[in-house]
Amino acid sequence: MGSEFILPRTASSNDPLRLAVLISGGGSGLLSLLEHQSASSCAHRTVLVLSDRENAGGLQHGRDSGVKTLSIPLMDITDSLAQRTTHEEEIHRQLIECEIELVVLSGYMRILTPWFVGHWKGRLVNIHPSLLPDFPGAHAHRDVLSAGAKVTGCTVHLVDEGVDSGPILAQQSIPVKPNDDETSLQERVKEVEHSLYPKIIDMLSTGEISL
Ligand code: GAR
């Protein structure tokens, strides 16, 4: 049986929650969160940006904001479980060193091991570009289009030991247009994600979400 979800403490703008944002790509979601944090007196702030890819475009957003920004690529280890665990141990070490209270996955494209999830359960949140439980995995837009779905959306959820399967905190639907391709769909979904995710992180930080 998996461990229980332990939500973050209730924070305030005077004593904001310390966030790490994990990315793998362009980081438009990270940028929207950083902009939200600098525009409003919210109860969280990003103190660490981490990427598993050294060339992730989003790393620049972290640096531009003066936030500690690191890339931690996979180590050269043949055994795949040992490789994943060693990688996550290093990420975990950085999170502890920075006294992180909430880990925000924002386009982080790796599946986390039960070991890592077990340490952060309830304080590990993800955004996925579909209406879960439909279309989990790494190719949500492609799968939505090939299934001929008329509606898609995005989902904010707590991460559990499964793939895109933890408790859902919020969802917003978005129509699929007849001439949509993966790029156009991704752009429209991201636009919605950029307002939904900061809003739900606000609520998590101020104790407005319970399980
Ligand atoms: C976002 O649409 C996010 O929902 C998705 O990757 C994109 C990242 O964009 N995440 C996943 O697919 C996770 N399985 P960004 O790098 O521009 O923020």
PDB file of C-alpha atoms and ligand atoms in Angstrom:
ATOM      1  CA  MET A   1       0.000   0.000   0.000  1.00  0.00           C
ATOM      2  CA  GLY A   2       1.321   3.492  -0.852  1.00  0.00           C
ATOM      3  CA  SER A   3       1.982   6.155   1.763  1.00  0.00           C
ATOM      4  CA  GLU A   4      -0.510   8.912   2.548  1.00  0.00           C
ATOM      5  CA  PHE A   5      -0.610  12.371   0.998  1.00  0.00           C
ATOM      6  CA  ILE A   6       0.738  15.063   3.310  1.00  0.00           C
ATOM      7  CA  LEU A   7      -0.219  18.501   1.983  1.00  0.00           C
ATOM      8  CA  PRO A   8       2.082  21.528   2.377  1.00  0.00           C
ATOM      9  CA  ARG A   9       1.793  23.793   5.419  1.00  0.00           C
ATOM     10  CA  THR A  10      -0.558  26.766   5.192  1.00  0.00           C
ATOM     11  CA  ALA A  11       1.588  29.676   4.067  1.00  0.00           C
ATOM     12  CA  SER A  12       1.031  33.425   3.647  1.00  0.00           C
ATOM     13  CA  SER A  13       2.569  36.241   1.635  1.00  0.00           C
ATOM     14  CA  ASN A  14       4.657  37.123   4.717  1.00  0.00           C
ATOM     15  CA  ASP A  15       5.943  33.567   4.961  1.00  0.00           C
ATOM     16  CA  PRO A  16       5.601  32.078   1.482  1.00  0.00           C
ATOM     17  CA  LEU A  17       5.915  28.412   0.596  1.00  0.00           C
ATOM     18  CA  ARG A  18       9.291  27.546  -0.946  1.00  0.00           C
ATOM     19  CA  LEU A  19       8.749  26.043  -4.410  1.00  0.00           C
ATOM     20  CA  ALA A  20      10.979  24.079  -6.755  1.00  0.00           C
ATOM     21  CA  VAL A  21       9.838  23.936 -10.380  1.00  0.00           C
ATOM     22  CA  LEU A  22      10.983  20.948 -12.430  1.00  0.00           C
ATOM     23  CA  ILE A  23      11.063  21.352 -16.198  1.00  0.00           C
ATOM     24  CA  SER A  24      12.333  19.521 -19.281  1.00  0.00           C
ATOM     25  CA  GLY A  25      11.576  21.945 -22.111  1.00  0.00           C
ATOM     26  CA  GLY A  26      10.745  25.510 -23.042  1.00  0.00           C
ATOM     27  CA  GLY A  27       9.317  26.382 -19.641  1.00  0.00           C
ATOM     28  CA  SER A  28       6.385  28.579 -20.687  1.00  0.00           C
ATOM     29  CA  GLY A  29       4.534  27.267 -17.620  1.00  0.00           C
ATOM     30  CA  LEU A  30       7.476  28.158 -15.389  1.00  0.00           C
ATOM     31  CA  LEU A  31       7.506  31.660 -16.866  1.00  0.00           C
ATOM     32  CA  SER A  32       3.790  32.147 -16.194  1.00  0.00           C
ATOM     33  CA  LEU A  33       4.292  31.062 -12.572  1.00  0.00           C
ATOM     34  CA  LEU A  34       7.274  33.398 -12.089  1.00  0.00           C
ATOM     35  CA  GLU A  35       5.254  36.266 -13.563  1.00  0.00           C
ATOM     36  CA  HIS A  36       2.325  35.471 -11.300  1.00  0.00           C
ATOM     37  CA  GLN A  37       4.613  35.444  -8.259  1.00  0.00           C
ATOM     38  CA  SER A  38       6.193  38.783  -9.105  1.00  0.00           C
ATOM     39  CA  ALA A  39       2.891  40.469  -9.986  1.00  0.00           C
ATOM     40  CA  SER A  40       0.962  39.513  -6.850  1.00  0.00           C
ATOM     41  CA  SER A  41       1.677  39.129  -3.171  1.00  0.00           C
ATOM     42  CA  CYS A  42       1.036  35.398  -3.184  1.00  0.00           C
ATOM     43  CA  ALA A  43       1.797  32.755  -0.585  1.00  0.00           C
ATOM     44  CA  HIS A  44       4.531  30.986  -2.556  1.00  0.00           C
ATOM     45  CA  ARG A  45       7.777  31.784  -4.310  1.00  0.00           C
ATOM     46  CA  THR A  46      10.059  29.800  -6.580  1.00  0.00           C
ATOM     47  CA  VAL A  47      13.479  29.315  -5.022  1.00  0.00           C
ATOM     48  CA  LEU A  48      14.789  26.549  -7.281  1.00  0.00           C
ATOM     49  CA  VAL A  49      14.430  25.623 -10.953  1.00  0.00           C
ATOM     50  CA  LEU A  50      15.657  22.172 -11.974  1.00  0.00           C
ATOM     51  CA  SER A  51      15.829  20.530 -15.370  1.00  0.00           C
ATOM     52  CA  ASP A  52      16.826  17.012 -16.370  1.00  0.00           C
ATOM     53  CA  ARG A  53      17.985  18.442 -19.711  1.00  0.00           C
ATOM     54  CA  GLU A  54      20.991  20.731 -19.950  1.00  0.00           C
ATOM     55  CA  ASN A  55      19.615  22.461 -23.036  1.00  0.00           C
ATOM     56  CA  ALA A  56      16.068  23.068 -21.728  1.00  0.00           C
ATOM     57  CA  GLY A  57      15.078  26.526 -22.968  1.00  0.00           C
ATOM     58  CA  GLY A  58      13.187  27.184 -19.737  1.00  0.00           C
ATOM     59  CA  LEU A  59      16.410  27.269 -17.700  1.00  0.00           C
ATOM     60  CA  GLN A  60      16.871  30.819 -18.955  1.00  0.00           C
ATOM     61  CA  HIS A  61      13.604  31.921 -17.315  1.00  0.00           C
ATOM     62  CA  GLY A  62      14.953  30.768 -13.966  1.00  0.00           C
ATOM     63  CA  ARG A  63      18.271  32.556 -14.467  1.00  0.00           C
ATOM     64  CA  ASP A  64      16.543  35.743 -15.667  1.00  0.00           C
ATOM     65  CA  SER A  65      14.505  35.799 -12.447  1.00  0.00           C
ATOM     66  CA  GLY A  66      17.561  35.391 -10.247  1.00  0.00           C
ATOM     67  CA  VAL A  67      16.338  32.011  -9.000  1.00  0.00           C
ATOM     68  CA  LYS A  68      18.857  29.218  -8.323  1.00  0.00           C
ATOM     69  CA  THR A  69      18.735  27.237 -11.577  1.00  0.00           C
ATOM     70  CA  LEU A  70      20.342  23.840 -12.142  1.00  0.00           C
ATOM     71  CA  SER A  71      20.326  21.119 -14.722  1.00  0.00           C
ATOM     72  CA  ILE A  72      20.782  17.600 -13.445  1.00  0.00           C
ATOM     73  CA  PRO A  73      21.076  15.214 -16.393  1.00  0.00           C
ATOM     74  CA  LEU A  74      20.806  11.442 -16.050  1.00  0.00           C
ATOM     75  CA  MET A  75      24.092   9.909 -14.956  1.00  0.00           C
ATOM     76  CA  ASP A  76      25.904   7.381 -17.129  1.00  0.00           C
ATOM     77  CA  ILE A  77      24.735   4.194 -15.353  1.00  0.00           C
ATOM     78  CA  THR A  78      23.794   1.061 -17.288  1.00  0.00           C
ATOM     79  CA  ASP A  79      21.171  -0.391 -14.957  1.00  0.00           C
ATOM     80  CA  SER A  80      18.044   1.656 -15.660  1.00  0.00           C
ATOM     81  CA  LEU A  81      16.547   1.526 -12.141  1.00  0.00           C
ATOM     82  CA  ALA A  82      19.909   2.438 -10.588  1.00  0.00           C
ATOM     83  CA  GLN A  83      20.195   5.269 -13.095  1.00  0.00           C
ATOM     84  CA  ARG A  84      16.753   6.663 -12.245  1.00  0.00           C
ATOM     85  CA  THR A  85      17.268   6.333  -8.508  1.00  0.00           C
ATOM     86  CA  THR A  86      20.713   7.945  -8.564  1.00  0.00           C
ATOM     87  CA  HIS A  87      19.314  10.823 -10.615  1.00  0.00           C
ATOM     88  CA  GLU A  88      16.396  11.329  -8.242  1.00  0.00           C
ATOM     89  CA  GLU A  89      18.640  11.079  -5.181  1.00  0.00           C
ATOM     90  CA  GLU A  90      20.608  14.036  -6.515  1.00  0.00           C
ATOM     91  CA  ILE A  91      17.402  15.988  -7.220  1.00  0.00           C
ATOM     92  CA  HIS A  92      16.110  15.118  -3.736  1.00  0.00           C
ATOM     93  CA  ARG A  93      19.393  16.308  -2.199  1.00  0.00           C
ATOM     94  CA  GLN A  94      19.025  19.681  -3.942  1.00  0.00           C
ATOM     95  CA  LEU A  95      15.397  19.982  -2.818  1.00  0.00           C
ATOM     96  CA  ILE A  96      16.381  19.347   0.801  1.00  0.00           C
ATOM     97  CA  GLU A  97      19.333  21.745   0.603  1.00  0.00           C
ATOM     98  CA  CYS A  98      16.996  24.498  -0.666  1.00  0.00           C
ATOM     99  CA  GLU A  99      14.387  23.685   2.016  1.00  0.00           C
ATOM    100  CA  ILE A 100      11.725  23.073  -0.639  1.00  0.00           C
ATOM    101  CA  GLU A 101       8.146  22.697   0.594  1.00  0.00           C
ATOM    102  CA  LEU A 102       6.317  22.078  -2.698  1.00  0.00           C
ATOM    103  CA  VAL A 103       7.638  20.467  -5.888  1.00  0.00           C
ATOM    104  CA  VAL A 104       5.905  21.736  -9.034  1.00  0.00           C
ATOM    105  CA  LEU A 105       6.246  19.608 -12.175  1.00  0.00           C
ATOM    106  CA  SER A 106       5.829  21.908 -15.157  1.00  0.00           C
ATOM    107  CA  GLY A 107       6.523  20.029 -18.364  1.00  0.00           C
ATOM    108  CA  TYR A 108       8.858  17.619 -16.545  1.00  0.00           C
ATOM    109  CA  MET A 109       8.898  14.626 -18.880  1.00  0.00           C
ATOM    110  CA  ARG A 110      10.235  11.871 -16.630  1.00  0.00           C
ATOM    111  CA  ILE A 111       8.194   9.354 -14.624  1.00  0.00           C
ATOM    112  CA  LEU A 112       9.273   9.563 -10.990  1.00  0.00           C
ATOM    113  CA  THR A 113      10.028   6.405  -9.007  1.00  0.00           C
ATOM    114  CA  PRO A 114       7.912   5.344  -5.998  1.00  0.00           C
ATOM    115  CA  TRP A 115      10.983   6.149  -3.875  1.00  0.00           C
ATOM    116  CA  PHE A 116      10.894   9.821  -4.871  1.00  0.00           C
ATOM    117  CA  VAL A 117       7.099  10.069  -4.821  1.00  0.00           C
ATOM    118  CA  GLY A 118       7.064   8.519  -1.341  1.00  0.00           C
ATOM    119  CA  HIS A 119       9.240  11.349  -0.008  1.00  0.00           C
ATOM    120  CA  TRP A 120       7.141  14.150  -1.521  1.00  0.00           C
ATOM    121  CA  LYS A 121       3.638  12.714  -1.660  1.00  0.00           C
ATOM    122  CA  GLY A 122       1.108  15.541  -1.208  1.00  0.00           C
ATOM    123  CA  ARG A 123       3.819  18.100  -1.865  1.00  0.00           C
ATOM    124  CA  LEU A 124       4.356  17.040  -5.482  1.00  0.00           C
ATOM    125  CA  VAL A 125       1.985  18.495  -8.058  1.00  0.00           C
ATOM    126  CA  ASN A 126       1.760  18.113 -11.839  1.00  0.00           C
ATOM    127  CA  ILE A 127      -0.077  19.641 -14.766  1.00  0.00           C
ATOM    128  CA  HIS A 128      -1.053  17.358 -17.619  1.00  0.00           C
ATOM    129  CA  PRO A 129      -2.401  18.524 -21.005  1.00  0.00           C
ATOM    130  CA  SER A 130      -5.582  16.433 -21.166  1.00  0.00           C
ATOM    131  CA  LEU A 131      -8.706  15.749 -19.158  1.00  0.00           C
ATOM    132  CA  LEU A 132      -7.369  12.887 -17.033  1.00  0.00           C
ATOM    133  CA  PRO A 133      -7.963   9.993 -16.688  1.00  0.00           C
ATOM    134  CA  ASP A 134      -8.230  10.269 -20.485  1.00  0.00           C
ATOM    135  CA  PHE A 135      -4.998  10.466 -22.467  1.00  0.00           C
ATOM    136  CA  PRO A 136      -2.274  10.069 -19.859  1.00  0.00           C
ATOM    137  CA  GLY A 137       1.371   9.801 -20.952  1.00  0.00           C
ATOM    138  CA  ALA A 138       3.834  11.776 -22.979  1.00  0.00           C
ATOM    139  CA  HIS A 139       1.790  12.329 -26.189  1.00  0.00           C
ATOM    140  CA  ALA A 140      -1.533  13.630 -24.946  1.00  0.00           C
ATOM    141  CA  HIS A 141      -2.283  15.981 -27.854  1.00  0.00           C
ATOM    142  CA  ARG A 142      -1.412  13.360 -30.469  1.00  0.00           C
ATOM    143  CA  ASP A 143      -3.596  10.811 -28.704  1.00  0.00           C
ATOM    144  CA  VAL A 144      -6.518  13.272 -28.385  1.00  0.00           C
ATOM    145  CA  LEU A 145      -6.379  14.020 -32.107  1.00  0.00           C
ATOM    146  CA  SER A 146      -6.093  10.411 -33.220  1.00  0.00           C
ATOM    147  CA  ALA A 147      -9.024   9.432 -30.991  1.00  0.00           C
ATOM    148  CA  GLY A 148     -11.119  12.150 -32.670  1.00  0.00           C
ATOM    149  CA  ALA A 149     -12.041  13.709 -29.305  1.00  0.00           C
ATOM    150  CA  LYS A 150     -14.100  16.902 -29.567  1.00  0.00           C
ATOM    151  CA  VAL A 151     -13.028  18.229 -26.177  1.00  0.00           C
ATOM    152  CA  THR A 152      -9.677  18.217 -24.444  1.00  0.00           C
ATOM    153  CA  GLY A 153      -8.281  20.248 -21.557  1.00  0.00           C
ATOM    154  CA  CYS A 154      -5.760  20.225 -18.777  1.00  0.00           C
ATOM    155  CA  THR A 155      -5.592  18.697 -15.332  1.00  0.00           C
ATOM    156  CA  VAL A 156      -3.724  19.699 -12.171  1.00  0.00           C
ATOM    157  CA  HIS A 157      -3.185  16.730  -9.887  1.00  0.00           C
ATOM    158  CA  LEU A 158      -1.130  15.484  -6.973  1.00  0.00           C
ATOM    159  CA  VAL A 159       1.421  12.913  -8.064  1.00  0.00           C
ATOM    160  CA  ASP A 160       1.132   9.344  -6.831  1.00  0.00           C
ATOM    161  CA  GLU A 161       3.111   6.212  -7.746  1.00  0.00           C
ATOM    162  CA  GLY A 162       1.235   5.745 -11.042  1.00  0.00           C
ATOM    163  CA  VAL A 163       1.431   7.612 -14.357  1.00  0.00           C
ATOM    164  CA  ASP A 164      -0.771  10.753 -14.350  1.00  0.00           C
ATOM    165  CA  SER A 165      -3.048   9.004 -11.869  1.00  0.00           C
ATOM    166  CA  GLY A 166      -2.964  10.979  -8.585  1.00  0.00           C
ATOM    167  CA  PRO A 167      -5.890  12.890  -7.013  1.00  0.00           C
ATOM    168  CA  ILE A 168      -7.253  15.574  -9.353  1.00  0.00           C
ATOM    169  CA  LEU A 169      -7.252  19.120  -7.941  1.00  0.00           C
ATOM    170  CA  ALA A 170      -8.642  20.982 -10.958  1.00  0.00           C
ATOM    171  CA  GLN A 171      -9.541  20.558 -14.603  1.00  0.00           C
ATOM    172  CA  GLN A 172     -10.511  22.891 -17.378  1.00  0.00           C
ATOM    173  CA  SER A 173     -11.889  21.802 -20.726  1.00  0.00           C
ATOM    174  CA  ILE A 174     -10.988  23.228 -24.128  1.00  0.00           C
ATOM    175  CA  PRO A 175     -12.751  22.463 -27.433  1.00  0.00           C
ATOM    176  CA  VAL A 176     -10.817  20.642 -30.143  1.00  0.00           C
ATOM    177  CA  LYS A 177     -11.305  22.492 -33.440  1.00  0.00           C
ATOM    178  CA  PRO A 178     -11.777  20.538 -36.703  1.00  0.00           C
ATOM    179  CA  ASN A 179      -8.545  21.916 -38.192  1.00  0.00           C
ATOM    180  CA  ASP A 180      -6.406  21.527 -35.052  1.00  0.00           C
ATOM    181  CA  ASP A 181      -3.001  19.903 -35.275  1.00  0.00           C
ATOM    182  CA  GLU A 182      -0.713  19.014 -32.353  1.00  0.00           C
ATOM    183  CA  THR A 183       0.913  22.451 -32.373  1.00  0.00           C
ATOM    184  CA  SER A 184      -2.276  24.514 -32.402  1.00  0.00           C
ATOM    185  CA  LEU A 185      -3.858  22.322 -29.752  1.00  0.00           C
ATOM    186  CA  GLN A 186      -0.788  22.488 -27.540  1.00  0.00           C
ATOM    187  CA  GLU A 187      -0.730  26.291 -27.787  1.00  0.00           C
ATOM    188  CA  ARG A 188      -4.384  26.683 -26.803  1.00  0.00           C
ATOM    189  CA  VAL A 189      -4.057  24.210 -23.937  1.00  0.00           C
ATOM    190  CA  LYS A 190      -0.947  25.959 -22.630  1.00  0.00           C
ATOM    191  CA  GLU A 191      -2.772  29.276 -22.581  1.00  0.00           C
ATOM    192  CA  VAL A 192      -5.324  27.799 -20.184  1.00  0.00           C
ATOM    193  CA  GLU A 193      -2.640  26.001 -18.149  1.00  0.00           C
ATOM    194  CA  HIS A 194      -0.854  29.307 -17.574  1.00  0.00           C
ATOM    195  CA  SER A 195      -3.762  30.725 -15.618  1.00  0.00           C
ATOM    196  CA  LEU A 196      -5.045  27.499 -14.022  1.00  0.00           C
ATOM    197  CA  TYR A 197      -1.769  26.222 -12.529  1.00  0.00           C
ATOM    198  CA  PRO A 198      -0.789  29.407 -10.630  1.00  0.00           C
ATOM    199  CA  LYS A 199      -4.362  29.642  -9.292  1.00  0.00           C
ATOM    200  CA  ILE A 200      -4.305  26.082  -7.933  1.00  0.00           C
ATOM    201  CA  ILE A 201      -0.803  26.577  -6.474  1.00  0.00           C
ATOM    202  CA  ASP A 202      -2.215  29.673  -4.708  1.00  0.00           C
ATOM    203  CA  MET A 203      -4.956  27.509  -3.234  1.00  0.00           C
ATOM    204  CA  LEU A 204      -2.560  24.733  -2.190  1.00  0.00           C
ATOM    205  CA  SER A 205      -0.339  27.293  -0.489  1.00  0.00           C
ATOM    206  CA  THR A 206      -3.106  28.935   1.481  1.00  0.00           C
ATOM    207  CA  GLY A 207      -4.689  25.709   2.665  1.00  0.00           C
ATOM    208  CA  GLU A 208      -7.812  26.080   0.484  1.00  0.00           C
ATOM    209  CA  ILE A 209      -7.399  22.546  -0.845  1.00  0.00           C
ATOM    210  CA  SER A 210      -8.035  19.490   1.271  1.00  0.00           C
ATOM    211  CA  LEU A 211      -8.239  15.839   0.310  1.00  0.00           C
TER     212      LEU A 211
HETATM  213  C1  GAR B   1       2.712  21.625 -20.853  1.00  0.00           C
HETATM  214  O1  GAR B   1       1.644  21.663 -21.773  1.00  0.00           O
HETATM  215  C2  GAR B   1       2.475  20.535 -19.828  1.00  0.00           C
HETATM  216  O2  GAR B   1       1.139  20.327 -19.525  1.00  0.00           O
HETATM  217  C3  GAR B   1       3.052  19.342 -20.547  1.00  0.00           C
HETATM  218  O3  GAR B   1       4.204  19.819 -21.179  1.00  0.00           O
HETATM  219  C4  GAR B   1       4.012  21.186 -21.541  1.00  0.00           C
HETATM  220  C5  GAR B   1       5.211  21.971 -21.075  1.00  0.00           C
HETATM  221  O4  GAR B   1       5.309  23.182 -21.703  1.00  0.00           O
HETATM  222  N1  GAR B   1       3.335  18.289 -19.629  1.00  0.00           N
HETATM  223  C6  GAR B   1       3.268  17.002 -19.951  1.00  0.00           C
HETATM  224  O5  GAR B   1       2.983  16.605 -21.054  1.00  0.00           O
HETATM  225  C7  GAR B   1       3.595  16.063 -18.807  1.00  0.00           C
HETATM  226  N2  GAR B   1       3.264  14.722 -19.164  1.00  0.00           N
HETATM  227  P1  GAR B   1       6.390  24.264 -21.234  1.00  0.00           P
HETATM  228  O6  GAR B   1       7.743  23.571 -21.190  1.00  0.00           O
HETATM  229  O7  GAR B   1       6.325  25.324 -22.305  1.00  0.00           O
HETATM  230  O8  GAR B   1       5.949  24.764 -19.873  1.00  0.00           O
END
